[in-house]
Coordinates of C-alpha atoms in Angstrom, one line a residue:
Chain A
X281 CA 22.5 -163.6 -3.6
X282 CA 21.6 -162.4 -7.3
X283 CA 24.0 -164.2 -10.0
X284 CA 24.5 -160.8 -11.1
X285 CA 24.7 -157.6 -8.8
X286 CA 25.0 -154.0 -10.3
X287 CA 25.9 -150.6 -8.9
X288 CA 22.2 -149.1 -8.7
X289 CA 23.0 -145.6 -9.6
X290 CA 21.4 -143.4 -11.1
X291 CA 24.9 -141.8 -12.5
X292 CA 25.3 -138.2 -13.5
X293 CA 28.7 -136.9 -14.6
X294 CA 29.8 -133.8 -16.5
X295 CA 30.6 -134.2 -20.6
X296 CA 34.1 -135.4 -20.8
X297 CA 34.3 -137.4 -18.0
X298 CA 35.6 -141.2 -17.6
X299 CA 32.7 -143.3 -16.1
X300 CA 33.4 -146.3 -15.1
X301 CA 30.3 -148.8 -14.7
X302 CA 30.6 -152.4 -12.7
X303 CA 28.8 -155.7 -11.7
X304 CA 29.4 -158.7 -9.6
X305 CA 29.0 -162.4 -10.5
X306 CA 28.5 -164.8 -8.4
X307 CA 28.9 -168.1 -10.7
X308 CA 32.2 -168.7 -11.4
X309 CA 30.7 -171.2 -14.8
X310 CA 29.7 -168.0 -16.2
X311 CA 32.3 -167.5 -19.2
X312 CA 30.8 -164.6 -21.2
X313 CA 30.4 -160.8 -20.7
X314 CA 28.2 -158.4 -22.2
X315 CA 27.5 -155.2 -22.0
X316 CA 23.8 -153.5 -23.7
X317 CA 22.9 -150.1 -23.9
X318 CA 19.3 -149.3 -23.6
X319 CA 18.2 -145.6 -24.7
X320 CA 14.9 -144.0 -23.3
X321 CA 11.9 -146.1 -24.8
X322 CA 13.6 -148.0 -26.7
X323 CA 15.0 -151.6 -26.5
X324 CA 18.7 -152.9 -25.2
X325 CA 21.6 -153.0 -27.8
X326 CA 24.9 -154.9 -27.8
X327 CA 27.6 -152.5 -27.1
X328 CA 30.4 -154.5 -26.2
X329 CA 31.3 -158.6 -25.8
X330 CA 33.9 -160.3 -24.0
X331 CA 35.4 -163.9 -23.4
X332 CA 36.7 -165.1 -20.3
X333 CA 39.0 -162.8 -18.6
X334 CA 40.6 -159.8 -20.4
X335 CA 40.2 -156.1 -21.9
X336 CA 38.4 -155.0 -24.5
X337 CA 38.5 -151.7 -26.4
X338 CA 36.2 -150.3 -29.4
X339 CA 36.7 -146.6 -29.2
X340 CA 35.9 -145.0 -26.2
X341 CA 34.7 -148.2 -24.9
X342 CA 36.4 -150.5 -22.8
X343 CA 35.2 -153.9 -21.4
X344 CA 36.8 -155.7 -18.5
X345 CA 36.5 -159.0 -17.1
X346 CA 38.1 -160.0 -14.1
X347 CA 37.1 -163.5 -13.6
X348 CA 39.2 -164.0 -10.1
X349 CA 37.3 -161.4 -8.5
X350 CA 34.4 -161.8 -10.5
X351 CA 34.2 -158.4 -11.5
X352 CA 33.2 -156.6 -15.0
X353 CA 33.3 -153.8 -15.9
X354 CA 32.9 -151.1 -18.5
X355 CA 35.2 -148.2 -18.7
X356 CA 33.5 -145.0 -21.0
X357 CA 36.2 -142.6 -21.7
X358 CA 35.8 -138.4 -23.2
X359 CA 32.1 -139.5 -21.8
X360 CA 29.1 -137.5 -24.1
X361 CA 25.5 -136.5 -23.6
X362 CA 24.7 -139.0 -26.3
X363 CA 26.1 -141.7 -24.0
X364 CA 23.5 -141.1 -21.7
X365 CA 21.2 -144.4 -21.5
X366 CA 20.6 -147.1 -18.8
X367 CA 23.7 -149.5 -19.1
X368 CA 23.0 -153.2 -18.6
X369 CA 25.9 -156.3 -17.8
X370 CA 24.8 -159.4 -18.5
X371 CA 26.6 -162.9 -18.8
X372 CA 26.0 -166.5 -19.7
X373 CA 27.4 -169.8 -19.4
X374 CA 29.2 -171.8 -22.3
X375 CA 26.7 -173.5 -24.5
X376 CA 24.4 -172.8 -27.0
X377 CA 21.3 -172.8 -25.2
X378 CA 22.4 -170.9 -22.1
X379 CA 20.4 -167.9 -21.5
X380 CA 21.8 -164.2 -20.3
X381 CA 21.8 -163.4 -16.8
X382 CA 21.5 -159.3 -16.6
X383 CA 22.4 -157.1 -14.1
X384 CA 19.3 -154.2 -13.1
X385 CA 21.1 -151.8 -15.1
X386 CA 22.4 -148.6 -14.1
X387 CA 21.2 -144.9 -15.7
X388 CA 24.0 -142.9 -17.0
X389 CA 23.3 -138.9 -17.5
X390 CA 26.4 -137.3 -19.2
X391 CA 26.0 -133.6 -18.7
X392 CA 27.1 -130.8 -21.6
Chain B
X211 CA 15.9 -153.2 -42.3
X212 CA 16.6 -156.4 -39.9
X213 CA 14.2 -155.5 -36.8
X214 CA 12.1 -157.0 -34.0
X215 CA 9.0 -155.8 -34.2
X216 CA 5.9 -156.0 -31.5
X217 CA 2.5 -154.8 -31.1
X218 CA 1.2 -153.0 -29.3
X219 CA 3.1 -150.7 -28.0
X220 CA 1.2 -149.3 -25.3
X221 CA -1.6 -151.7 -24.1
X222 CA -3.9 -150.4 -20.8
X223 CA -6.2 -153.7 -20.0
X224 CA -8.4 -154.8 -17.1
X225 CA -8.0 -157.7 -14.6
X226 CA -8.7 -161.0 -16.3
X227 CA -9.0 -159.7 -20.0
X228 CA -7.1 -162.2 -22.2
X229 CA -4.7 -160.2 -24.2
X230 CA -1.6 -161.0 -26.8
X231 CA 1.6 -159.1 -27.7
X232 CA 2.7 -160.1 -30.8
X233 CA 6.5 -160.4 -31.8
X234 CA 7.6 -160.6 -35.2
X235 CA 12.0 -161.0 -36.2
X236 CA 12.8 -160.5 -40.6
X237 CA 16.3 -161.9 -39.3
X238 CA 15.4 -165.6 -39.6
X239 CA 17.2 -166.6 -35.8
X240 CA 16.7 -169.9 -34.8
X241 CA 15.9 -168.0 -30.9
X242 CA 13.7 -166.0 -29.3
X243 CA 12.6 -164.6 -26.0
X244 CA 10.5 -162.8 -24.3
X245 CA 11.4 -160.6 -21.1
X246 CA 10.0 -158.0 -18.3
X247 CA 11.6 -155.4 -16.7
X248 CA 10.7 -153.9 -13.5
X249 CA 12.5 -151.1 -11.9
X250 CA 14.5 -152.5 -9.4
X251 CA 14.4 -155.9 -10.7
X252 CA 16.1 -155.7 -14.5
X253 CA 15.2 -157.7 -16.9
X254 CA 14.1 -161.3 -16.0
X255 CA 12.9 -163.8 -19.0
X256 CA 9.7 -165.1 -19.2
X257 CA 9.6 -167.7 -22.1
X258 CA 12.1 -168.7 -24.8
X259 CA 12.2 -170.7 -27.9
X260 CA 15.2 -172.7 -29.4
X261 CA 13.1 -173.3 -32.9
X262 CA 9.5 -173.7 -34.0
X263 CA 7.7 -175.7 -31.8
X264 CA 10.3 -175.7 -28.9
X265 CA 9.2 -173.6 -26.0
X266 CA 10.7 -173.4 -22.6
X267 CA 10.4 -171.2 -19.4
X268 CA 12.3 -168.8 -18.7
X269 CA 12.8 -167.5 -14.5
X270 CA 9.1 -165.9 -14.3
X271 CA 7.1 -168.3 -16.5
X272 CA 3.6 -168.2 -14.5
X273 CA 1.1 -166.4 -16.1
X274 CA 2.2 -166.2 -19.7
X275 CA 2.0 -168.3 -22.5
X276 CA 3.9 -168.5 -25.8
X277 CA 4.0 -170.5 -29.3
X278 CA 5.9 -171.1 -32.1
X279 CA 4.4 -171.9 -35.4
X280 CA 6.2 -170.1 -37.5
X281 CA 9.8 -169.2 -37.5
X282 CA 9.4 -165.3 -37.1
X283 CA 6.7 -164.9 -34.8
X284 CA 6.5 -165.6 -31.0
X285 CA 3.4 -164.1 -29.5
X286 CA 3.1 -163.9 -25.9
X287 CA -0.6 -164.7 -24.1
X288 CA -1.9 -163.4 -21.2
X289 CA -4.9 -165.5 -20.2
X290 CA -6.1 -163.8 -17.5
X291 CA -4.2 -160.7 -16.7
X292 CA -3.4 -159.7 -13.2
X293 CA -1.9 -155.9 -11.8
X294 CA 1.4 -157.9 -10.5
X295 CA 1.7 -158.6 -14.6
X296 CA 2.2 -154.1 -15.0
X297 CA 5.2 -154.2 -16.8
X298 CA 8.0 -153.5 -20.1
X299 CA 7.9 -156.0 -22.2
X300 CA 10.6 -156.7 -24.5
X301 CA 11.1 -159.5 -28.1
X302 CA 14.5 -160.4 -28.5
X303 CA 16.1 -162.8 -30.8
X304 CA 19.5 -164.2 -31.7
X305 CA 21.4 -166.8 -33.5
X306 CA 22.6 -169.9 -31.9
X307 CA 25.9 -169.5 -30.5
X308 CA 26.1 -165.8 -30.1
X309 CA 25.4 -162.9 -27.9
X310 CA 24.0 -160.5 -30.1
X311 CA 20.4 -160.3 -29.0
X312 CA 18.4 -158.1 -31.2
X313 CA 15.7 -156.4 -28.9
X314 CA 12.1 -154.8 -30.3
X315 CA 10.9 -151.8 -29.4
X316 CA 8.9 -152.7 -25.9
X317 CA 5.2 -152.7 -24.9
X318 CA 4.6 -151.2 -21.6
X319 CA 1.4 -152.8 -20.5
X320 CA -0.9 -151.8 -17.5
X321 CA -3.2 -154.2 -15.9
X322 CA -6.1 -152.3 -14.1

């Protein structure tokens, strides 16, 4: 089993929409979350961070960490064609030289 | 601008022709690393460095080389390219302790 396991996609939803993107962990040592944005040809960006269990909101954003379950996820709400990009969770252990573990990433296409 | 840099961009190469992708951070991070992505597969890391002079292999190590002489540059070697090596390459670097991972641009290289 992958230490991180992503809903393959590819995603296409109508302008407006709430997507709701998700991964599975399999490590229960793994204590943080991250969610990167990658646009075509270009490299991932940090979209949203997390610790431990919990919500987190910046705009329409939300990240979610269920560490029970071992589920994250991100929640895009009034969803826009520029939000169209491949969306990759990733997570790490605690310490300063633990390395991110990503999910394969999963292509959003928000339609006008 | 802070950036991650790499050259080339594009690189089309034949079977056992050395080649090396140069990355380049103005951010002064203490880490960097280098990745793939694959479709289907994500990204995986291939090498990363804690500091000049300290290397250390990442999950898909074999046929790459790295170095770290100076603090803003991590090149990555390919001694003797091989088809299976066909692939996205991504820089990244980041401070210790966080998990904002500045990406460059990606060189998508074909082995022939």
């Amino acid at each position: 089993q992958k230490e991180v396991e992503q809903d393959p996609g590819p995603l296409s939803v109508p302008e407006g929409a709430i997507v709701s993107l998700n991964c599975t962990y399999s490590n229960s040592a793994f204590q943080y979350f991250m969610w990167y944005r990658q646009y075509s040809r270009k490299g991932p960006e940090l979209l949203m961070y997390t610790y431990s269990s919990g919500n987190k909101e910046d705009g329409r954003f939300t990240a979610q960490v269920d560490k029970s379950s071992k589920y994250i996820s991100l929640f895009i709400r009034d969803s826009q064609p520029s939000d169209s990009a491949t969306y990759l969770c990733a997570t790490r252990y605690t310490g300063a030289n633990s390395k991110l573990t990503f999910g394969k990433g999963i292509t959003l296409s928000v339609r006008p | 601008e802070a950036q991650v840099t790499q050259n080339p961009r594009y690189l089309i190469t034949v079977t056992g022709k050395k080649l090396t992708v140069t990355c380049s951070q103005n951010m002064n991070h203490e880490y960097m690393s280098w990745y793939r992505q694959d479709p289907g597969l994500g990204l995986r890391q291939i090498y990363y460095s804690m500091n000049v002079e300290v290397t250390d292999k990442g999950d898909v190590p074999e046929g790459y080389k790295v170095s770290r002489k100076e603090k803003r540059n991590f090149p990555l070697i390919l001694e003797s390219p091989s088809p299976n090596q066909t692939s996205l390459y991504f820089c990244a670097s980041h401070r210790p302790n966080t998990d904002t991972q500045y990406f460059g641009p990606g060189t998508r290289l074909t082995v022939l």
